[in-house]
Amino acid sequence: MPVSPGTNSYYKLLSAQPTLTWVGPDGYTAFQLQIATDTNFTPESVVYDSGTNYLPALTVDGYRFRPAAYVGEALEDGTTYFWRVAELNA
């Protein structure tokens, strides 16, 4: 999965459903988001994969997306997660 510089991040879960924000290059119309429990994103560590999604609306801070992953389902309270975004041309 190609990842643009600056799109890998970590997130200590502090809410039941996190909102992820990133800044991406112009010209892309879709993205793929993955959340994992380690920085290598091995298949067994990936707890969420969005598949292909249309880009959310651009805000002043960048793109904002709320993954359909909640504490109690795929995400565990107090766990450190790593996430990455790949910009895809549809």
mmCIF file of C-alpha atoms in Angstrom, residues 9-90:
data_model
loop_
_atom_site.group_PDB
_atom_site.id
_atom_site.type_symbol
_atom_site.label_atom_id
_atom_site.label_comp_id
_atom_site.label_asym_id
_atom_site.label_seq_id
_atom_site.Cartn_x
_atom_site.Cartn_y
_atom_site.Cartn_z
ATOM 1 C CA SER A 9 0.698 8.239 12.567
ATOM 2 C CA TYR A 10 -0.081 6.793 15.951
ATOM 3 C CA TYR A 11 -3.119 7.360 18.076
ATOM 4 C CA LYS A 12 -3.696 6.528 21.733
ATOM 5 C CA LEU A 13 -7.395 5.840 21.804
ATOM 6 C CA LEU A 14 -9.149 8.399 23.988
ATOM 7 C CA SER A 15 -12.679 8.260 22.588
ATOM 8 C CA ALA A 16 -15.196 5.598 21.670
ATOM 9 C CA GLN A 17 -14.884 6.491 17.986
ATOM 10 C CA PRO A 18 -11.790 8.438 16.905
ATOM 11 C CA THR A 19 -11.769 11.069 14.180
ATOM 12 C CA LEU A 20 -8.624 10.881 12.029
ATOM 13 C CA THR A 21 -7.301 13.939 10.172
ATOM 14 C CA TRP A 22 -4.628 14.085 7.492
ATOM 15 C CA VAL A 23 -3.350 16.374 4.765
ATOM 16 C CA GLY A 24 -2.968 14.803 1.345
ATOM 17 C CA PRO A 25 -1.906 15.891 -2.115
ATOM 18 C CA ASP A 26 -4.367 17.342 -4.607
ATOM 19 C CA GLY A 27 -5.826 15.287 -7.407
ATOM 20 C CA TYR A 28 -6.864 12.161 -5.533
ATOM 21 C CA THR A 29 -10.483 11.100 -5.361
ATOM 22 C CA ALA A 30 -10.357 8.121 -3.000
ATOM 23 C CA PHE A 31 -8.364 6.741 -0.084
ATOM 24 C CA GLN A 32 -7.724 3.594 1.919
ATOM 25 C CA LEU A 33 -7.231 3.767 5.677
ATOM 26 C CA GLN A 34 -5.727 1.042 7.847
ATOM 27 C CA ILE A 35 -5.445 0.878 11.645
ATOM 28 C CA ALA A 36 -3.076 -1.628 13.247
ATOM 29 C CA THR A 37 -1.518 -2.517 16.564
ATOM 30 C CA ASP A 38 2.060 -2.378 15.222
ATOM 31 C CA THR A 39 4.047 -0.201 12.842
ATOM 32 C CA ASN A 40 4.640 -3.015 10.336
ATOM 33 C CA PHE A 41 0.921 -3.398 9.536
ATOM 34 C CA THR A 42 1.226 -7.168 9.389
ATOM 35 C CA PRO A 43 -2.056 -8.867 8.422
ATOM 36 C CA GLU A 44 -2.639 -10.120 11.976
ATOM 37 C CA SER A 45 -2.094 -6.630 13.455
ATOM 38 C CA VAL A 46 -4.556 -4.793 11.176
ATOM 39 C CA VAL A 47 -7.777 -4.246 13.130
ATOM 40 C CA TYR A 48 -9.487 -1.975 10.600
ATOM 41 C CA ASP A 49 -9.271 -1.619 6.818
ATOM 42 C CA SER A 50 -11.610 0.834 5.130
ATOM 43 C CA GLY A 51 -11.227 -0.599 1.656
ATOM 44 C CA THR A 52 -11.631 2.091 -1.006
ATOM 45 C CA ASN A 53 -13.552 5.187 0.082
ATOM 46 C CA TYR A 54 -14.242 8.508 -1.601
ATOM 47 C CA LEU A 55 -12.273 11.323 -0.021
ATOM 48 C CA PRO A 56 -14.159 13.097 2.741
ATOM 49 C CA ALA A 57 -14.721 16.818 2.538
ATOM 50 C CA LEU A 58 -11.559 18.871 2.882
ATOM 51 C CA THR A 59 -11.508 21.082 5.979
ATOM 52 C CA VAL A 60 -9.089 23.784 7.072
ATOM 53 C CA ASP A 61 -7.130 21.116 8.990
ATOM 54 C CA GLY A 62 -7.142 18.574 6.143
ATOM 55 C CA TYR A 63 -9.306 15.544 5.497
ATOM 56 C CA ARG A 64 -11.327 14.203 8.424
ATOM 57 C CA PHE A 65 -12.677 10.688 8.607
ATOM 58 C CA ARG A 66 -14.412 8.675 11.304
ATOM 59 C CA PRO A 67 -13.705 4.995 10.716
ATOM 60 C CA ALA A 68 -16.444 2.506 11.488
ATOM 61 C CA ALA A 69 -14.334 1.075 14.311
ATOM 62 C CA TYR A 70 -15.451 1.545 17.885
ATOM 63 C CA VAL A 71 -14.155 0.677 21.328
ATOM 64 C CA GLY A 72 -15.709 -2.647 22.179
ATOM 65 C CA GLU A 73 -15.673 -3.870 18.588
ATOM 66 C CA ALA A 74 -12.320 -3.668 16.765
ATOM 67 C CA LEU A 75 -10.624 -1.138 19.056
ATOM 68 C CA GLU A 76 -9.631 -1.576 22.696
ATOM 69 C CA ASP A 77 -9.563 1.189 25.281
ATOM 70 C CA GLY A 78 -6.073 2.363 26.280
ATOM 71 C CA THR A 79 -4.335 0.659 23.343
ATOM 72 C CA THR A 80 -1.884 2.479 21.082
ATOM 73 C CA TYR A 81 -2.832 2.164 17.413
ATOM 74 C CA PHE A 82 -0.957 3.094 14.271
ATOM 75 C CA TRP A 83 -2.725 4.281 11.153
ATOM 76 C CA ARG A 84 -1.871 5.017 7.580
ATOM 77 C CA VAL A 85 -3.661 6.456 4.590
ATOM 78 C CA ALA A 86 -3.059 5.717 0.921
ATOM 79 C CA GLU A 87 -4.435 8.153 -1.614
ATOM 80 C CA LEU A 88 -5.993 6.326 -4.570
ATOM 81 C CA ASN A 89 -7.050 7.574 -7.977
ATOM 82 C CA ALA A 90 -10.511 6.244 -8.660
#
